[in-house]
Protein backbone atom coordinates (compact mmCIF):
# COMPACT_ATOMS: atom_id res chain seq x y z
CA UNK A 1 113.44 78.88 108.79
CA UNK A 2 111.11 81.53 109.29
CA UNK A 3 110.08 83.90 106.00
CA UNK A 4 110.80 87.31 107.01
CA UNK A 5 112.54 89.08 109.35
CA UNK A 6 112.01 92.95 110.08
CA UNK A 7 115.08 94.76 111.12
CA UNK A 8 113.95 97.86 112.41
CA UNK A 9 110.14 97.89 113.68
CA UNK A 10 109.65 101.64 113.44
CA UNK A 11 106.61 103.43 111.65
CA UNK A 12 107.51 101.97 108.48
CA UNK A 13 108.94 98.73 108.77
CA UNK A 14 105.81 97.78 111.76
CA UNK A 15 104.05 98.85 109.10
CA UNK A 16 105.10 96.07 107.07
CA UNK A 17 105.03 93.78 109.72
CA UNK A 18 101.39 94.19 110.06
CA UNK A 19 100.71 93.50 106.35
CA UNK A 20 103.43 90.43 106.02
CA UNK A 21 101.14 88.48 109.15
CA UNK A 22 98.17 89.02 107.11
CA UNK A 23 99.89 87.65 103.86
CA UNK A 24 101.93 84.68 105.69
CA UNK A 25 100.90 84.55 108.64
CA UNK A 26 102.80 85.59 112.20
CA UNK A 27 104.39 82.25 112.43
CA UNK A 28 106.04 83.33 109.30
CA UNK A 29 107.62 86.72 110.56
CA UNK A 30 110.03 87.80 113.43
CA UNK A 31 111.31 91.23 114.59
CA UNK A 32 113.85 93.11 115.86
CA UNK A 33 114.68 96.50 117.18
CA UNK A 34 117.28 97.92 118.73
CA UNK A 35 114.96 99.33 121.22
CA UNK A 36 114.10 95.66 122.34
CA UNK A 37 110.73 96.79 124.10
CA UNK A 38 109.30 98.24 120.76
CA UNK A 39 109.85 94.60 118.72
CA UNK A 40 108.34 93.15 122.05
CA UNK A 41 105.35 95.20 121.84
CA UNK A 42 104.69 94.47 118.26
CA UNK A 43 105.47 90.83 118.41
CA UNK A 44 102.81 90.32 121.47
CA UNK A 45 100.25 92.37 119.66
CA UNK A 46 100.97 89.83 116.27
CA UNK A 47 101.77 86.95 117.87
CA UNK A 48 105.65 87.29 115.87
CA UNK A 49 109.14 85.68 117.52
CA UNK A 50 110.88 88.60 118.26
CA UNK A 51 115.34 87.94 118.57
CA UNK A 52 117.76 89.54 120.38
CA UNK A 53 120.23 91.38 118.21
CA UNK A 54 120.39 91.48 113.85
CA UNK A 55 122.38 88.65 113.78
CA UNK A 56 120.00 86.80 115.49
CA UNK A 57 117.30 88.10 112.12
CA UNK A 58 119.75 86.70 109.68
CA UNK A 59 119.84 83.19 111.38
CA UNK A 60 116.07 83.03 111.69
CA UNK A 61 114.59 83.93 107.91
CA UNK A 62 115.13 83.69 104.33
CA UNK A 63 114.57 87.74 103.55
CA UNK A 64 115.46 90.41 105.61
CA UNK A 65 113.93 93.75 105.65
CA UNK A 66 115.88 96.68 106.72
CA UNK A 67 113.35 99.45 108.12
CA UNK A 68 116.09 101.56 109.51
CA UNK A 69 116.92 105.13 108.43
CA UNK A 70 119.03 105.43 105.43
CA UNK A 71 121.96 107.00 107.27
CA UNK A 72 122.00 103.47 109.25
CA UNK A 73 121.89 101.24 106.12
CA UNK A 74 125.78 100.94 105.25
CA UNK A 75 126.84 100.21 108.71
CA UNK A 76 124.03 97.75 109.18
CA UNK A 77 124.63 95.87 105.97
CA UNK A 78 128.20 95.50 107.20
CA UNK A 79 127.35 94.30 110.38
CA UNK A 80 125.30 91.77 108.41
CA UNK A 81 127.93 90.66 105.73
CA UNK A 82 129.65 88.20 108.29
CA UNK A 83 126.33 86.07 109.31
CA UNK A 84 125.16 85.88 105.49
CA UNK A 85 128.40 84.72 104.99
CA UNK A 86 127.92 82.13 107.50
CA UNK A 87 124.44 81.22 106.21
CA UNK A 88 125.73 80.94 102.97
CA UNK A 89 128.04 78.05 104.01
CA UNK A 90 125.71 76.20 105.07
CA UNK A 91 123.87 76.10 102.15
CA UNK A 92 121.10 79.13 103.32
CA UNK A 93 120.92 82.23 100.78
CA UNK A 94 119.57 84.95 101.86
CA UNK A 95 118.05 88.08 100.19
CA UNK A 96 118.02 91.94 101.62
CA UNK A 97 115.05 94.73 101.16
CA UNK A 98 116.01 98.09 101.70
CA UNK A 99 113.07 100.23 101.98
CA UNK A 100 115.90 103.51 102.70
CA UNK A 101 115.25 106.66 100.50
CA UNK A 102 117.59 108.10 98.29
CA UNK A 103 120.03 104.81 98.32
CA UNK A 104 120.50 102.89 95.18
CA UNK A 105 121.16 99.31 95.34
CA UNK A 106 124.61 100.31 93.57
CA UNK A 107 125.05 102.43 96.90
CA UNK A 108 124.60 99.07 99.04
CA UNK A 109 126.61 96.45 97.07
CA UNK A 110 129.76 97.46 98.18
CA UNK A 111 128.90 97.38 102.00
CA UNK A 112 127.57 93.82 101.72
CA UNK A 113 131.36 92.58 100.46
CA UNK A 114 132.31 90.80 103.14
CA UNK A 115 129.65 88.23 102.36
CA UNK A 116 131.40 86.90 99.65
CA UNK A 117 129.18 86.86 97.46
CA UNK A 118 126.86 88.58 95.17
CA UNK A 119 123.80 88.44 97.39
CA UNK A 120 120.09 89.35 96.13
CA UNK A 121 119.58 92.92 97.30
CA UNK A 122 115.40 94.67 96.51
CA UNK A 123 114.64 98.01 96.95
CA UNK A 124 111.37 98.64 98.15
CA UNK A 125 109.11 101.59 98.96
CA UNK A 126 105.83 101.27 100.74
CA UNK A 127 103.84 104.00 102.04
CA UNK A 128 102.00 103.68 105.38
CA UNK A 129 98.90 103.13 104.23
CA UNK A 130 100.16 99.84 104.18
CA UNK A 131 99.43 99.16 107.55
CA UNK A 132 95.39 99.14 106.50
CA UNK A 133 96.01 97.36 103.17
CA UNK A 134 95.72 100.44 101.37
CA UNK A 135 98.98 101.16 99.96
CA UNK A 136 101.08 101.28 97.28
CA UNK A 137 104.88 99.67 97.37
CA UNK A 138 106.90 100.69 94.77
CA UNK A 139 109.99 97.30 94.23
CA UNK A 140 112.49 97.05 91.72
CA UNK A 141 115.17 94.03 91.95
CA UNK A 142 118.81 94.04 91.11
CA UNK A 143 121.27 91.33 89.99
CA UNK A 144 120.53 87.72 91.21
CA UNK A 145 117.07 89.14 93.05
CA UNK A 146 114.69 88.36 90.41
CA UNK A 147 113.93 85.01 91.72
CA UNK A 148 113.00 86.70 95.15
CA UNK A 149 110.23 88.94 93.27
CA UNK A 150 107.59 86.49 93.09
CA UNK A 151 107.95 85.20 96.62
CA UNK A 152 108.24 88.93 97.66
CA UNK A 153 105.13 90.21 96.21
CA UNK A 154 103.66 87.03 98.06
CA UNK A 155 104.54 88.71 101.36
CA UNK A 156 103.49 91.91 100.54
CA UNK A 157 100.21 90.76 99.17
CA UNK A 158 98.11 92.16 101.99
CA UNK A 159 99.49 95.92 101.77
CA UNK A 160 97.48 96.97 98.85
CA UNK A 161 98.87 97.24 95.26
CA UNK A 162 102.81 96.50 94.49
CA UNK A 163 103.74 98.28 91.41
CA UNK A 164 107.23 97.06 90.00
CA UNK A 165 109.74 100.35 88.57
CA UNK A 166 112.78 100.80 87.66
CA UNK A 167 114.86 101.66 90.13
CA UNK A 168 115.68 105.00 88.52
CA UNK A 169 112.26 106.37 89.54
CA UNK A 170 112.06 105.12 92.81
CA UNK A 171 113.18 108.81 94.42
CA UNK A 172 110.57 110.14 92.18
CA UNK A 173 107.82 107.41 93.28
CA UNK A 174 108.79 108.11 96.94
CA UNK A 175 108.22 111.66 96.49
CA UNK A 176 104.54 111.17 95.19
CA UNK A 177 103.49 107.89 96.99
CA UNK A 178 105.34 107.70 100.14
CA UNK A 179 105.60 111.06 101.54
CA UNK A 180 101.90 111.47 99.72
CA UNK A 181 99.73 110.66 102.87
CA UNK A 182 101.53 113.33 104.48
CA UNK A 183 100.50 115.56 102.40
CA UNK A 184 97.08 114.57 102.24
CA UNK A 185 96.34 114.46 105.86
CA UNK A 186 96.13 118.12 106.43
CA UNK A 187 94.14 118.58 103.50
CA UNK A 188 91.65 116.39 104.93
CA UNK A 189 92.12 118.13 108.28
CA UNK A 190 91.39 121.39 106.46
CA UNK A 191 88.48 119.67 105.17
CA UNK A 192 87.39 119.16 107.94
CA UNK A 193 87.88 122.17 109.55
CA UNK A 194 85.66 124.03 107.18
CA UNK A 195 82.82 121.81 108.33
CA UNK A 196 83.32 122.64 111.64
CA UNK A 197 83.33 126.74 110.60
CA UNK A 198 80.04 125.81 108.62
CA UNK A 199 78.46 123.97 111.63
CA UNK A 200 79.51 120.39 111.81
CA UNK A 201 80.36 118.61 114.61
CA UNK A 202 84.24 117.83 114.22
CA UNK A 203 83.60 113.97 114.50
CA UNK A 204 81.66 114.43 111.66
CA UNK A 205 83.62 116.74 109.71
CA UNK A 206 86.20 114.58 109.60
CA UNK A 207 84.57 111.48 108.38
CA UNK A 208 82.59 112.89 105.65
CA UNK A 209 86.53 114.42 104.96
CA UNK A 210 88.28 111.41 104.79
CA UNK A 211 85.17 109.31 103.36
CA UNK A 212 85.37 111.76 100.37
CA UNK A 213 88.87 112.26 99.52
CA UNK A 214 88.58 108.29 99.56
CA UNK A 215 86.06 107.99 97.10
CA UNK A 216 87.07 110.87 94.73
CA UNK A 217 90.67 108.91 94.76
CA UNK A 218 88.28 105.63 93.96
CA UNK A 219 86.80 107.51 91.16
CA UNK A 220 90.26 108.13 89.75
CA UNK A 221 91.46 104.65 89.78
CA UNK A 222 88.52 102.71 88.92
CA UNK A 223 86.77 104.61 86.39
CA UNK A 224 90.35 105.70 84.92
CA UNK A 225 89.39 109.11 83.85
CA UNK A 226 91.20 112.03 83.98
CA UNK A 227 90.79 113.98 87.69
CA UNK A 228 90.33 117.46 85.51
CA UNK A 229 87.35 116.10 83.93
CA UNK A 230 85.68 114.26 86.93
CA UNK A 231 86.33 117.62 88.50
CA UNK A 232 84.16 119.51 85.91
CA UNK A 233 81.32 117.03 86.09
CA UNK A 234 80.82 118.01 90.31
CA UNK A 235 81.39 122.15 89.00
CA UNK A 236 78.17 123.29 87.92
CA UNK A 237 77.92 126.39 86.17
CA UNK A 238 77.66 129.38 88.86
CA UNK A 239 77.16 126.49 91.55
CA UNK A 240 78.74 126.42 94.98
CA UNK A 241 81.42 123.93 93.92
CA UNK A 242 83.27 126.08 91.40
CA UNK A 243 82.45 129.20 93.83
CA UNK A 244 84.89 126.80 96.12
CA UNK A 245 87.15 125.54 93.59
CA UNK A 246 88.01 129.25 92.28
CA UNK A 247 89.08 129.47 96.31
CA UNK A 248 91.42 127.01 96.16
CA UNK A 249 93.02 127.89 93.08
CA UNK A 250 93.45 131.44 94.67
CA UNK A 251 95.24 129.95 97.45
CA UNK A 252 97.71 128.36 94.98
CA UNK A 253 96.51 124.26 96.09
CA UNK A 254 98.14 123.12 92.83
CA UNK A 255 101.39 124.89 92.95
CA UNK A 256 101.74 123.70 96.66
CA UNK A 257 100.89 120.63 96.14
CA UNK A 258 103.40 120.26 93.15
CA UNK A 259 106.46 122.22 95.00
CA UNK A 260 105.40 120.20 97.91
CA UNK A 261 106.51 116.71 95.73
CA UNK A 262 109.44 118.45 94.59
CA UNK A 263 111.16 119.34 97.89
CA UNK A 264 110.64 115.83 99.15
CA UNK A 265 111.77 114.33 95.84
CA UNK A 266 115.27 116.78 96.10
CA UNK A 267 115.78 116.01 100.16
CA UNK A 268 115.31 112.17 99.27
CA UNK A 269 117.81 112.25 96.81
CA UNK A 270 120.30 114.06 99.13
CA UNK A 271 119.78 111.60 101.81
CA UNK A 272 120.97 108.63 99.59
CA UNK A 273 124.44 110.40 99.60
C-alpha cells in the first residue's frame, strides 16, 4: 500500500506530485490521469507507478488527492464511493484531499454516500510555487480527518510552509495565496521590462526582477515588519525610489492589486456552486 495517489496530474496536482517524492519518496506516490500519456510522462520523469483508471488510485494508496477541476469533483467522488467501499471491507480506510476552489467539504459529503461511511475528507490549497518548495498550502480537516493531518503535513513537507485554517477562509486564502503568483508574475515581468527600457539586457532584467521581489518578500517574513515601513527605509527623501514609488501609486498598483484579490476571491466562490 502505496502513500499517495494523485488523481489528476495537471499543473496543480503534478505540482504536488513533485513535492510528495521529495517528502516520501517516489516509491511512495502513484498517478493517474485521464489523459494516460500525461501521468506517464510525470511518472518516468519521478520514477512514480502510474495506474490505469481512478479505481485503480483507490486500490493502490492510503490518501487520495483529487487535482481535478472543481466542476469534476462530485462526479469523481461518486465514481469513487463504490471502491472505498470495497477497501473499507477489507479493513483499508482511506482518506480524500480536495484541493477544488470554492467547494466546501459540506459540498462533498453527500457525493461520497455510497461509501457507507463517514470517510475522512481534507481540503487543501497549495499554490504552485510548490513545485520549487516555495509555497504555501493552506489545509483544514473535517469530521474523522484529524488523524490524517499529521501524516498529511508529512507528505507535504517538501512544498514550503503548510498553514492550517479554518475552512471558512479557505476562498479567501485562495484568493491571496493561490491565484497570488499570478499576479506577481507580470509585475516582475514589468520589472523587468523597465530594465530593458533603461538599458539592461532582458536576461538580466529579469533576474535582478525576480531576485528582488524574492528578497523584499524575505524581508517581510523574516524580519516581521510591516511592508509600509520597510518601504520607507529604501525611499529617501527626494531620491529616485520615491520619484518611482509616487509612479506607481499614480498608476493605481494598490487598488489593482486589491480588486485584483477580490475578483478571484468572488469567481472562486461561484465555482464551488
Amino acid at each position: 500500500m502505496k502513500k499517495a495517489a494523485f488523481i489528476g496530474v495537471g499543473n496543480m496536482g503534478g505540482a504536488l506530485a513533485r513535492a510528495a517524492c521529495r517528502s516520501i519518496g517516489p516509491e511512495q506516490v502513484v498517478l493517474f490521469n485521464r489523459t494516460p500519456a500525461k501521468a506517464e510522462a510525470l511518472g518516468a520523469e519521478l520514477g512514480c507507478d502510474v495506474v490505469g483508471s481512478a479505481a485503480d488510485a483507490v486500490w493502490a494508496a492510503e490518501y487520495l488527492f483529487l487535482g481535478v477541476k472543481p466542476d469534476g469533483i462530485r462526479p469523481l467522488l461518486e465514481e469513487l464511493a463504490p471502491q472505498l467501499r470495497d477497501r473499507r471491507r477489507v479493513g483499508e480506510d482511506k482518506a480524500v484531499v480536495s484541493m477544488a476552489a470554492g467547494l466546501t467539504i459540506k459540498d462533498m459529503r453527500p457525493h461520497l454516500a455510497g461509501a457507507g461511511y463517514y470517510v475522512p475528507v481534507v481540503r487543501i490549497m497549495p499554490n504552485t510555487c510548490v513545485a520549487v518548495g516555495k509555497g504555501i498550502t493552506a489545509l483544514c480537516a473535517g469530521e474523522a480527518a484529524e488523524p490524517c493531518v499529521r501524516e498529511l503535513e508529512k507528505i507535504l513537507a517538501a512544498t514550503g510552509r503548510v498553514e492550517r485554517i479554518p475552512e471558512g477562509l479557505m476562498d479567501q486564502f485562495s484568493a491571496v495565496a493561490g491565484c497570488g503568483p499570478a499576479f506577481v508574475y507580470p509585475f516582475i515581468e514589468a520589472l523587468a521590462d523597465g530594465g530593458v527600457m533603461a538599458g539592461l539586457p532582458r536576461a538580466q532584467a529579469v533576474e535582478y526582477a525576480a531576485q528582488t521581489v524574492l528578497g523584499a518578500a524575505a524581508m517581510v517574513l523574516e524580519t516581521g515588519r510591516h511592508p509600509g515601513a520597510l518601504k520607507d527605509e529604501v525611499c529617501s527623501p527626494g531620491g529616485s525610489t520615491i520619484a518611482g514609488v509616487a509612479e506607481l501609486e499614480r498608476g493605481g498598483l494598490r487598488s489593482a492589486a486589491m480588486n485584483a484579490v477580490l475578483a478571484a476571491w468572488r469567481r472562486g466562490t461561484e465555482l464551488g456552486k
